[in-house]
């Protein structure tokens, strides 16, 4: 097993996740089996109870793990399926060690950060690195490990010490450290500054790790003189300094790395049995990146949600839309609309914001209402759904978006004026969305219906079934506490809102489709988590096709994309 540790310096959010994913992609293109681990030094057990404004979206895995969004990057780039134990947190490690102490495994000993916590980290990494993540179920050959945060953070110290020890346990030819740093360019001088990188590398060396590669992030391409300066003051060869500037799309990053000789370096440094040239996989990435940059036609989608101030809150949704737009040769124009700004209360308080939000919604080619929790902004989402339904605008509702589509239909088509979800109004007389029987309102962490579940189509006359290739069932990832009330579904079906998909028992409503509408679809699951750059998610692809007026032609071709 070969281990590649990716650390970061100067600032967090510098792009370690994309760098780690891109390195994995390059190695996979050379024919190697690659897995990935993300270490988050926070004390939370997992990401499940975070607000998306803390660390971005919560990504859900097949096994129900609620994890950091970087695991989504790994899955999309490497086309693999990871597990909850591929995300290590301080909370998980300490819980593991404390449970062992209570069990008596350390009887008679003082349990300390060194060696017990550091040993637990190393043991966890070695065990998880062996778990197959590809469809062929073969053991990986390379494990890319991303250490979250920045070097010098107090909460990350036990992990840095664990890897200082681990480099000797694994041996030099099996362990490599890549340090990602920032090269700022102040507007006052316009000069690219190397001092932050020098200080960051010095701090890393002081903790016992020496970088094999220094990846320098910058806004603009870095000059050769800067590369030589970093090489000299950071005690590495010039070819060990890699530049990654801001690019038009993340698809470019693996290509930039490959162009700077990273394959040759890894082959020598880790003694890998590979050729110097990448295979067809990286050529596909190059073609995809070039195609992305040449797109001329634009499709605009309005994303109506609560967490619109930070794009990372809907990272997987954005990627799923982007994959679908690229598949049909359109450039995506994603307009984020705060759902609260569509409400009547905003019109009274700030009419400019209100009219700007509605202007965005009205000019969009399609409307998407993603998942979420809590009552804030729900009335705005309901108004957006009503607009999409009555104006025949292509619409996709995901999780809460589907539930609210049912609420909107009940209020405006069934005339149940107080129809609501028990999440927002526990005493409603028409509870069209209810909490699930097994939901435990005590503990919040890990108590939802999580992970990959099967959805069975109950009719052949379904747009989504055709988009999925006319399969009898699909398996997608879920994350919800509430569901459509199965006792009331017949009322909706009589009026044209069809529940075309349900769970294997037939009790849980999973997919809705509205009759006599270009594309009005709701799904209880989260199809965005399964979307891949070269295999877009069918519900999102359907939205883009409908928004560009090409859905019927696509279905008539037997769900084949035009060249």
mmCIF file of N, CA, C and O in Angstrom, residues 324-416:
data_model
loop_
_atom_site.group_PDB
_atom_site.id
_atom_site.type_symbol
_atom_site.label_atom_id
_atom_site.label_comp_id
_atom_site.label_asym_id
_atom_site.label_seq_id
_atom_site.Cartn_x
_atom_site.Cartn_y
_atom_site.Cartn_z
ATOM 1 N N UNK A 324 -25.030 17.508 -16.063
ATOM 2 C CA UNK A 324 -26.139 17.353 -17.006
ATOM 3 C C UNK A 324 -26.054 18.377 -18.131
ATOM 4 O O UNK A 324 -26.296 18.052 -19.298
ATOM 5 N N UNK A 325 -25.718 19.622 -17.786
ATOM 6 C CA UNK A 325 -25.592 20.673 -18.806
ATOM 7 C C UNK A 325 -24.478 20.334 -19.790
ATOM 8 O O UNK A 325 -24.639 20.482 -21.005
ATOM 9 N N UNK A 326 -23.366 19.841 -19.258
ATOM 10 C CA UNK A 326 -22.228 19.475 -20.118
ATOM 11 C C UNK A 326 -22.596 18.319 -21.052
ATOM 12 O O UNK A 326 -22.197 18.302 -22.221
ATOM 13 N N UNK A 327 -23.399 17.380 -20.548
ATOM 14 C CA UNK A 327 -23.797 16.215 -21.350
ATOM 15 C C UNK A 327 -24.616 16.619 -22.571
ATOM 16 O O UNK A 327 -24.578 15.951 -23.606
ATOM 17 N N UNK A 328 -25.366 17.742 -22.461
ATOM 18 C CA UNK A 328 -26.196 18.180 -23.604
ATOM 19 C C UNK A 328 -25.603 19.418 -24.281
ATOM 20 O O UNK A 328 -26.277 20.108 -25.048
ATOM 21 N N UNK A 329 -24.314 19.699 -23.958
ATOM 22 C CA UNK A 329 -23.561 20.789 -24.606
ATOM 23 C C UNK A 329 -24.146 22.172 -24.342
ATOM 24 O O UNK A 329 -24.255 23.009 -25.240
ATOM 25 N N UNK A 330 -24.516 22.396 -23.088
ATOM 26 C CA UNK A 330 -24.978 23.713 -22.659
ATOM 27 C C UNK A 330 -24.102 24.200 -21.511
ATOM 28 O O UNK A 330 -23.616 23.397 -20.706
ATOM 29 N N UNK A 331 -23.928 25.506 -21.427
ATOM 30 C CA UNK A 331 -23.253 26.104 -20.275
ATOM 31 C C UNK A 331 -24.314 26.416 -19.222
ATOM 32 O O UNK A 331 -25.381 26.960 -19.554
ATOM 33 N N UNK A 332 -24.048 26.051 -17.986
ATOM 34 C CA UNK A 332 -25.019 26.248 -16.907
ATOM 35 C C UNK A 332 -24.918 27.659 -16.336
ATOM 36 O O UNK A 332 -23.832 28.134 -16.003
ATOM 37 N N UNK A 333 -26.055 28.316 -16.241
ATOM 38 C CA UNK A 333 -26.157 29.594 -15.525
ATOM 39 C C UNK A 333 -27.047 29.341 -14.318
ATOM 40 O O UNK A 333 -28.269 29.319 -14.437
ATOM 41 N N UNK A 334 -26.414 29.109 -13.168
ATOM 42 C CA UNK A 334 -27.167 28.778 -11.952
ATOM 43 C C UNK A 334 -27.400 30.049 -11.143
ATOM 44 O O UNK A 334 -26.458 30.709 -10.716
ATOM 45 N N UNK A 335 -28.662 30.384 -10.953
ATOM 46 C CA UNK A 335 -29.037 31.587 -10.202
ATOM 47 C C UNK A 335 -29.538 31.169 -8.816
ATOM 48 O O UNK A 335 -30.544 30.461 -8.706
ATOM 49 N N UNK A 336 -28.815 31.597 -7.782
ATOM 50 C CA UNK A 336 -29.214 31.278 -6.413
ATOM 51 C C UNK A 336 -30.247 32.308 -5.944
ATOM 52 O O UNK A 336 -30.006 33.519 -5.996
ATOM 53 N N UNK A 337 -31.395 31.813 -5.475
ATOM 54 C CA UNK A 337 -32.443 32.704 -4.971
ATOM 55 C C UNK A 337 -32.764 32.311 -3.538
ATOM 56 O O UNK A 337 -33.122 31.162 -3.262
ATOM 57 N N UNK A 338 -32.622 33.264 -2.609
ATOM 58 C CA UNK A 338 -33.012 33.026 -1.221
ATOM 59 C C UNK A 338 -34.533 32.958 -1.182
ATOM 60 O O UNK A 338 -35.218 33.925 -1.522
ATOM 61 N N UNK A 339 -35.062 31.807 -0.783
ATOM 62 C CA UNK A 339 -36.517 31.594 -0.846
ATOM 63 C C UNK A 339 -37.284 32.611 0.001
ATOM 64 O O UNK A 339 -38.420 32.969 -0.337
ATOM 65 N N UNK A 340 -36.674 33.106 1.080
ATOM 66 C CA UNK A 340 -37.347 34.098 1.934
ATOM 67 C C UNK A 340 -37.631 35.386 1.172
ATOM 68 O O UNK A 340 -38.588 36.107 1.491
ATOM 69 N N UNK A 341 -36.815 35.666 0.138
ATOM 70 C CA UNK A 341 -36.980 36.905 -0.634
ATOM 71 C C UNK A 341 -38.164 36.830 -1.594
ATOM 72 O O UNK A 341 -38.539 37.832 -2.202
ATOM 73 N N UNK A 342 -38.764 35.650 -1.754
ATOM 74 C CA UNK A 342 -39.944 35.499 -2.614
ATOM 75 C C UNK A 342 -41.238 35.655 -1.827
ATOM 76 O O UNK A 342 -42.329 35.623 -2.393
ATOM 77 N N UNK A 343 -41.123 35.846 -0.504
ATOM 78 C CA UNK A 343 -42.300 35.894 0.360
ATOM 79 C C UNK A 343 -42.880 37.296 0.452
ATOM 80 O O UNK A 343 -42.178 38.290 0.261
ATOM 81 N N UNK A 344 -44.157 37.387 0.793
ATOM 82 C CA UNK A 344 -44.850 38.683 0.896
ATOM 83 C C UNK A 344 -44.225 39.580 1.955
ATOM 84 O O UNK A 344 -44.224 40.803 1.818
ATOM 85 N N UNK A 345 -43.708 38.972 3.026
ATOM 86 C CA UNK A 345 -43.089 39.769 4.097
ATOM 87 C C UNK A 345 -41.892 40.549 3.588
ATOM 88 O O UNK A 345 -41.635 41.678 4.023
ATOM 89 N N UNK A 346 -41.139 39.964 2.621
ATOM 90 C CA UNK A 346 -39.987 40.674 2.047
ATOM 91 C C UNK A 346 -40.457 41.844 1.189
ATOM 92 O O UNK A 346 -39.810 42.897 1.156
ATOM 93 N N UNK A 347 -41.604 41.677 0.506
ATOM 94 C CA UNK A 347 -42.131 42.773 -0.319
ATOM 95 C C UNK A 347 -42.415 43.998 0.547
ATOM 96 O O UNK A 347 -42.164 45.139 0.138
ATOM 97 N N UNK A 348 -42.917 43.767 1.754
ATOM 98 C CA UNK A 348 -43.218 44.876 2.661
ATOM 99 C C UNK A 348 -41.946 45.494 3.242
ATOM 100 O O UNK A 348 -41.845 46.716 3.383
ATOM 101 N N UNK A 349 -40.946 44.632 3.540
ATOM 102 C CA UNK A 349 -39.716 45.109 4.187
ATOM 103 C C UNK A 349 -38.698 45.665 3.198
ATOM 104 O O UNK A 349 -38.022 46.661 3.475
ATOM 105 N N UNK A 350 -38.555 44.999 2.074
ATOM 106 C CA UNK A 350 -37.525 45.390 1.091
ATOM 107 C C UNK A 350 -38.024 45.025 -0.304
ATOM 108 O O UNK A 350 -37.733 43.947 -0.824
ATOM 109 N N UNK A 351 -38.788 45.918 -0.895
ATOM 110 C CA UNK A 351 -39.445 45.610 -2.171
ATOM 111 C C UNK A 351 -38.443 45.402 -3.303
ATOM 112 O O UNK A 351 -38.712 44.631 -4.238
ATOM 113 N N UNK A 352 -37.263 46.045 -3.215
ATOM 114 C CA UNK A 352 -36.237 45.880 -4.261
ATOM 115 C C UNK A 352 -35.748 44.434 -4.300
ATOM 116 O O UNK A 352 -35.700 43.802 -5.360
ATOM 117 N N UNK A 353 -35.409 43.894 -3.112
ATOM 118 C CA UNK A 353 -34.966 42.495 -3.020
ATOM 119 C C UNK A 353 -36.052 41.548 -3.531
ATOM 120 O O UNK A 353 -35.787 40.590 -4.244
ATOM 121 N N UNK A 354 -37.277 41.824 -3.149
ATOM 122 C CA UNK A 354 -38.414 40.991 -3.525
ATOM 123 C C UNK A 354 -38.557 40.935 -5.048
ATOM 124 O O UNK A 354 -38.655 39.847 -5.635
ATOM 125 N N UNK A 355 -38.543 42.080 -5.694
ATOM 126 C CA UNK A 355 -38.735 42.123 -7.149
ATOM 127 C C UNK A 355 -37.527 41.568 -7.905
ATOM 128 O O UNK A 355 -37.684 40.958 -8.967
ATOM 129 N N UNK A 356 -36.329 41.772 -7.346
ATOM 130 C CA UNK A 356 -35.128 41.190 -7.973
ATOM 131 C C UNK A 356 -35.197 39.657 -7.946
ATOM 132 O O UNK A 356 -34.853 38.990 -8.927
ATOM 133 N N UNK A 357 -35.629 39.111 -6.801
ATOM 134 C CA UNK A 357 -35.736 37.651 -6.664
ATOM 135 C C UNK A 357 -36.765 37.100 -7.645
ATOM 136 O O UNK A 357 -36.523 36.089 -8.317
ATOM 137 N N UNK A 358 -37.914 37.766 -7.754
ATOM 138 C CA UNK A 358 -38.946 37.297 -8.678
ATOM 139 C C UNK A 358 -38.528 37.464 -10.137
ATOM 140 O O UNK A 358 -38.884 36.645 -10.990
ATOM 141 N N UNK A 359 -37.746 38.502 -10.417
ATOM 142 C CA UNK A 359 -37.239 38.700 -11.780
ATOM 143 C C UNK A 359 -36.332 37.536 -12.177
ATOM 144 O O UNK A 359 -36.436 37.002 -13.293
ATOM 145 N N UNK A 360 -35.468 37.124 -11.252
ATOM 146 C CA UNK A 360 -34.585 35.969 -11.492
ATOM 147 C C UNK A 360 -35.409 34.715 -11.767
ATOM 148 O O UNK A 360 -35.146 33.959 -12.697
ATOM 149 N N UNK A 361 -36.406 34.494 -10.898
ATOM 150 C CA UNK A 361 -37.223 33.281 -11.018
ATOM 151 C C UNK A 361 -37.968 33.252 -12.358
ATOM 152 O O UNK A 361 -38.022 32.216 -13.028
ATOM 153 N N UNK A 362 -38.506 34.397 -12.745
ATOM 154 C CA UNK A 362 -39.326 34.451 -13.961
ATOM 155 C C UNK A 362 -38.498 34.253 -15.228
ATOM 156 O O UNK A 362 -39.005 33.714 -16.218
ATOM 157 N N UNK A 363 -37.236 34.685 -15.213
ATOM 158 C CA UNK A 363 -36.433 34.569 -16.436
ATOM 159 C C UNK A 363 -35.705 33.224 -16.541
ATOM 160 O O UNK A 363 -35.097 32.920 -17.561
ATOM 161 N N UNK A 364 -35.765 32.403 -15.473
ATOM 162 C CA UNK A 364 -35.074 31.107 -15.491
ATOM 163 C C UNK A 364 -35.751 30.135 -16.451
ATOM 164 O O UNK A 364 -36.971 30.160 -16.636
ATOM 165 N N UNK A 365 -34.947 29.252 -17.048
ATOM 166 C CA UNK A 365 -35.478 28.213 -17.945
ATOM 167 C C UNK A 365 -36.054 27.035 -17.161
ATOM 168 O O UNK A 365 -36.875 26.279 -17.679
ATOM 169 N N UNK A 366 -35.559 26.840 -15.930
ATOM 170 C CA UNK A 366 -36.041 25.748 -15.091
ATOM 171 C C UNK A 366 -35.882 26.121 -13.627
ATOM 172 O O UNK A 366 -35.115 27.024 -13.282
ATOM 173 N N UNK A 367 -36.620 25.434 -12.754
ATOM 174 C CA UNK A 367 -36.617 25.757 -11.318
ATOM 175 C C UNK A 367 -36.294 24.499 -10.521
ATOM 176 O O UNK A 367 -36.848 23.428 -10.773
ATOM 177 N N UNK A 368 -35.399 24.662 -9.551
ATOM 178 C CA UNK A 368 -34.998 23.553 -8.682
ATOM 179 C C UNK A 368 -35.176 23.962 -7.225
ATOM 180 O O UNK A 368 -34.686 25.018 -6.806
ATOM 181 N N UNK A 369 -35.886 23.140 -6.461
ATOM 182 C CA UNK A 369 -36.003 23.348 -5.006
ATOM 183 C C UNK A 369 -35.308 22.168 -4.330
ATOM 184 O O UNK A 369 -35.801 21.042 -4.375
ATOM 185 N N UNK A 370 -34.140 22.401 -3.712
ATOM 186 C CA UNK A 370 -33.372 21.299 -3.121
ATOM 187 C C UNK A 370 -33.841 20.954 -1.714
ATOM 188 O O UNK A 370 -34.808 21.527 -1.209
ATOM 189 N N UNK A 371 -33.121 20.025 -1.078
ATOM 190 C CA UNK A 371 -33.457 19.606 0.284
ATOM 191 C C UNK A 371 -33.135 20.680 1.302
ATOM 192 O O UNK A 371 -32.465 21.666 1.016
ATOM 193 N N UNK A 372 -33.625 20.482 2.512
ATOM 194 C CA UNK A 372 -33.363 21.435 3.595
ATOM 195 C C UNK A 372 -34.163 21.056 4.828
ATOM 196 O O UNK A 372 -34.944 20.097 4.815
ATOM 197 N N UNK A 373 -33.977 21.847 5.889
ATOM 198 C CA UNK A 373 -34.678 21.602 7.150
ATOM 199 C C UNK A 373 -35.161 22.930 7.714
ATOM 200 O O UNK A 373 -34.560 23.974 7.464
ATOM 201 N N UNK A 374 -36.242 22.903 8.461
ATOM 202 C CA UNK A 374 -36.706 24.109 9.145
ATOM 203 C C UNK A 374 -37.703 24.911 8.331
ATOM 204 O O UNK A 374 -37.770 24.823 7.105
ATOM 205 N N UNK A 375 -38.476 25.736 9.046
ATOM 206 C CA UNK A 375 -39.601 26.440 8.434
ATOM 207 C C UNK A 375 -39.186 27.700 7.673
ATOM 208 O O UNK A 375 -39.897 28.137 6.765
ATOM 209 N N UNK A 376 -38.027 28.277 8.003
ATOM 210 C CA UNK A 376 -37.646 29.539 7.350
ATOM 211 C C UNK A 376 -37.582 29.379 5.837
ATOM 212 O O UNK A 376 -36.930 28.474 5.330
ATOM 213 N N UNK A 377 -38.250 30.258 5.131
ATOM 214 C CA UNK A 377 -38.188 30.266 3.671
ATOM 215 C C UNK A 377 -39.120 29.297 2.973
ATOM 216 O O UNK A 377 -39.167 29.269 1.740
ATOM 217 N N UNK A 378 -39.909 28.516 3.743
ATOM 218 C CA UNK A 378 -40.746 27.503 3.087
ATOM 219 C C UNK A 378 -41.880 28.135 2.279
ATOM 220 O O UNK A 378 -42.250 27.616 1.222
ATOM 221 N N UNK A 379 -42.427 29.244 2.760
ATOM 222 C CA UNK A 379 -43.513 29.891 2.004
ATOM 223 C C UNK A 379 -42.999 30.401 0.663
ATOM 224 O O UNK A 379 -43.701 30.355 -0.352
ATOM 225 N N UNK A 380 -41.761 30.884 0.637
ATOM 226 C CA UNK A 380 -41.156 31.332 -0.620
ATOM 227 C C UNK A 380 -40.952 30.181 -1.583
ATOM 228 O O UNK A 380 -41.187 30.317 -2.799
ATOM 229 N N UNK A 381 -40.561 29.031 -1.040
ATOM 230 C CA UNK A 381 -40.393 27.837 -1.885
ATOM 231 C C UNK A 381 -41.750 27.404 -2.455
ATOM 232 O O UNK A 381 -41.845 27.023 -3.627
ATOM 233 N N UNK A 382 -42.783 27.457 -1.625
ATOM 234 C CA UNK A 382 -44.126 27.084 -2.075
ATOM 235 C C UNK A 382 -44.596 28.001 -3.210
ATOM 236 O O UNK A 382 -45.215 27.549 -4.179
ATOM 237 N N UNK A 383 -44.278 29.279 -3.112
ATOM 238 C CA UNK A 383 -44.675 30.226 -4.158
ATOM 239 C C UNK A 383 -43.915 29.945 -5.457
ATOM 240 O O UNK A 383 -44.475 30.053 -6.559
ATOM 241 N N UNK A 384 -42.634 29.577 -5.331
ATOM 242 C CA UNK A 384 -41.837 29.239 -6.518
ATOM 243 C C UNK A 384 -42.380 27.977 -7.184
ATOM 244 O O UNK A 384 -42.462 27.893 -8.422
ATOM 245 N N UNK A 385 -42.765 26.984 -6.372
ATOM 246 C CA UNK A 385 -43.331 25.730 -6.905
ATOM 247 C C UNK A 385 -44.655 26.003 -7.605
ATOM 248 O O UNK A 385 -44.930 25.473 -8.692
ATOM 249 N N UNK A 386 -45.474 26.859 -7.010
ATOM 250 C CA UNK A 386 -46.755 27.216 -7.610
ATOM 251 C C UNK A 386 -46.552 27.887 -8.963
ATOM 252 O O UNK A 386 -47.274 27.613 -9.931
ATOM 253 N N UNK A 387 -45.558 28.771 -9.029
ATOM 254 C CA UNK A 387 -45.217 29.442 -10.295
ATOM 255 C C UNK A 387 -44.808 28.401 -11.348
ATOM 256 O O UNK A 387 -45.267 28.459 -12.492
ATOM 257 N N UNK A 388 -43.952 27.463 -10.963
ATOM 258 C CA UNK A 388 -43.485 26.440 -11.905
ATOM 259 C C UNK A 388 -44.646 25.580 -12.402
ATOM 260 O O UNK A 388 -44.730 25.241 -13.582
ATOM 261 N N UNK A 389 -45.567 25.246 -11.494
ATOM 262 C CA UNK A 389 -46.694 24.381 -11.867
ATOM 263 C C UNK A 389 -47.668 25.106 -12.794
ATOM 264 O O UNK A 389 -48.063 24.574 -13.831
ATOM 265 N N UNK A 390 -48.028 26.343 -12.445
ATOM 266 C CA UNK A 390 -49.048 27.050 -13.215
ATOM 267 C C UNK A 390 -48.517 27.606 -14.532
ATOM 268 O O UNK A 390 -49.259 27.698 -15.509
ATOM 269 N N UNK A 391 -47.248 27.970 -14.575
ATOM 270 C CA UNK A 391 -46.658 28.552 -15.789
ATOM 271 C C UNK A 391 -45.978 27.504 -16.663
ATOM 272 O O UNK A 391 -45.314 27.846 -17.644
ATOM 273 N N UNK A 392 -46.106 26.227 -16.283
ATOM 274 C CA UNK A 392 -45.531 25.106 -17.053
ATOM 275 C C UNK A 392 -44.010 25.214 -17.189
ATOM 276 O O UNK A 392 -43.433 24.880 -18.223
ATOM 277 N N UNK A 393 -43.363 25.696 -16.135
ATOM 278 C CA UNK A 393 -41.893 25.774 -16.115
ATOM 279 C C UNK A 393 -41.326 24.440 -15.649
ATOM 280 O O UNK A 393 -41.832 23.851 -14.671
ATOM 281 N N UNK A 394 -40.298 23.922 -16.303
ATOM 282 C CA UNK A 394 -39.676 22.677 -15.818
ATOM 283 C C UNK A 394 -39.251 22.808 -14.361
ATOM 284 O O UNK A 394 -38.634 23.813 -13.977
ATOM 285 N N UNK A 395 -39.604 21.786 -13.565
ATOM 286 C CA UNK A 395 -39.362 21.851 -12.118
ATOM 287 C C UNK A 395 -38.850 20.516 -11.599
ATOM 288 O O UNK A 395 -39.323 19.455 -12.004
ATOM 289 N N UNK A 396 -37.877 20.592 -10.702
ATOM 290 C CA UNK A 396 -37.398 19.408 -9.976
ATOM 291 C C UNK A 396 -37.363 19.738 -8.488
ATOM 292 O O UNK A 396 -36.730 20.723 -8.075
ATOM 293 N N UNK A 397 -38.048 18.929 -7.692
ATOM 294 C CA UNK A 397 -38.009 19.076 -6.237
ATOM 295 C C UNK A 397 -37.279 17.890 -5.629
ATOM 296 O O UNK A 397 -37.592 16.739 -5.953
ATOM 297 N N UNK A 398 -36.321 18.176 -4.782
ATOM 298 C CA UNK A 398 -35.502 17.124 -4.164
ATOM 299 C C UNK A 398 -35.759 17.102 -2.661
ATOM 300 O O UNK A 398 -35.620 18.138 -1.997
ATOM 301 N N UNK A 399 -36.133 15.948 -2.132
ATOM 302 C CA UNK A 399 -36.354 15.742 -0.691
ATOM 303 C C UNK A 399 -37.421 16.732 -0.177
ATOM 304 O O UNK A 399 -38.583 16.576 -0.482
ATOM 305 N N UNK A 400 -37.021 17.778 0.560
ATOM 306 C CA UNK A 400 -37.991 18.770 1.026
ATOM 307 C C UNK A 400 -38.700 19.426 -0.161
ATOM 308 O O UNK A 400 -39.879 19.768 -0.074
ATOM 309 N N UNK A 401 -37.986 19.585 -1.286
ATOM 310 C CA UNK A 401 -38.582 20.168 -2.488
ATOM 311 C C UNK A 401 -39.765 19.350 -2.990
ATOM 312 O O UNK A 401 -40.783 19.901 -3.424
ATOM 313 N N UNK A 402 -39.653 18.034 -2.922
ATOM 314 C CA UNK A 402 -40.770 17.156 -3.304
ATOM 315 C C UNK A 402 -41.910 17.278 -2.296
ATOM 316 O O UNK A 402 -43.091 17.372 -2.671
ATOM 317 N N UNK A 403 -41.591 17.279 -1.008
ATOM 318 C CA UNK A 403 -42.612 17.365 0.034
ATOM 319 C C UNK A 403 -43.410 18.664 -0.092
ATOM 320 O O UNK A 403 -44.635 18.672 0.028
ATOM 321 N N UNK A 404 -42.700 19.766 -0.383
ATOM 322 C CA UNK A 404 -43.381 21.053 -0.528
ATOM 323 C C UNK A 404 -44.220 21.100 -1.803
ATOM 324 O O UNK A 404 -45.247 21.788 -1.849
ATOM 325 N N UNK A 405 -43.807 20.377 -2.847
ATOM 326 C CA UNK A 405 -44.618 20.292 -4.067
ATOM 327 C C UNK A 405 -45.954 19.625 -3.762
ATOM 328 O O UNK A 405 -47.004 20.012 -4.292
ATOM 329 N N UNK A 406 -45.923 18.629 -2.877
ATOM 330 C CA UNK A 406 -47.159 17.950 -2.453
ATOM 331 C C UNK A 406 -48.023 18.909 -1.626
ATOM 332 O O UNK A 406 -49.248 18.977 -1.806
ATOM 333 N N UNK A 407 -47.393 19.669 -0.732
ATOM 334 C CA UNK A 407 -48.127 20.648 0.091
ATOM 335 C C UNK A 407 -48.780 21.700 -0.802
ATOM 336 O O UNK A 407 -49.960 22.040 -0.640
ATOM 337 N N UNK A 408 -48.013 22.210 -1.770
ATOM 338 C CA UNK A 408 -48.530 23.253 -2.676
ATOM 339 C C UNK A 408 -49.720 22.730 -3.474
ATOM 340 O O UNK A 408 -50.737 23.420 -3.630
ATOM 341 N N UNK A 409 -49.614 21.506 -3.963
ATOM 342 C CA UNK A 409 -50.701 20.909 -4.751
ATOM 343 C C UNK A 409 -51.940 20.719 -3.882
ATOM 344 O O UNK A 409 -53.070 20.969 -4.327
ATOM 345 N N UNK A 410 -51.739 20.302 -2.644
ATOM 346 C CA UNK A 410 -52.868 20.089 -1.730
ATOM 347 C C UNK A 410 -53.595 21.405 -1.458
ATOM 348 O O UNK A 410 -54.833 21.456 -1.446
ATOM 349 N N UNK A 411 -52.836 22.473 -1.274
ATOM 350 C CA UNK A 411 -53.467 23.762 -0.961
ATOM 351 C C UNK A 411 -54.201 24.356 -2.160
ATOM 352 O O UNK A 411 -55.311 24.880 -2.022
ATOM 353 N N UNK A 412 -53.573 24.288 -3.322
ATOM 354 C CA UNK A 412 -54.098 25.025 -4.475
ATOM 355 C C UNK A 412 -54.928 24.189 -5.453
ATOM 356 O O UNK A 412 -55.680 24.757 -6.244
ATOM 357 N N UNK A 413 -54.771 22.864 -5.424
ATOM 358 C CA UNK A 413 -55.538 22.021 -6.345
ATOM 359 C C UNK A 413 -56.589 21.180 -5.627
ATOM 360 O O UNK A 413 -57.634 20.857 -6.195
ATOM 361 N N UNK A 414 -56.304 20.812 -4.381
ATOM 362 C CA UNK A 414 -57.287 20.046 -3.590
ATOM 363 C C UNK A 414 -58.071 20.952 -2.641
ATOM 364 O O UNK A 414 -58.976 20.484 -1.940
ATOM 365 N N UNK A 415 -57.651 22.243 -2.589
ATOM 366 C CA UNK A 415 -58.302 23.252 -1.739
ATOM 367 C C UNK A 415 -58.253 22.910 -0.245
ATOM 368 O O UNK A 415 -59.173 23.225 0.504
ATOM 369 N N UNK A 416 -57.179 22.245 0.151
ATOM 370 C CA UNK A 416 -56.930 22.016 1.585
ATOM 371 C C UNK A 416 -56.057 23.177 2.070
ATOM 372 O O UNK A 416 -54.822 23.097 2.052
#
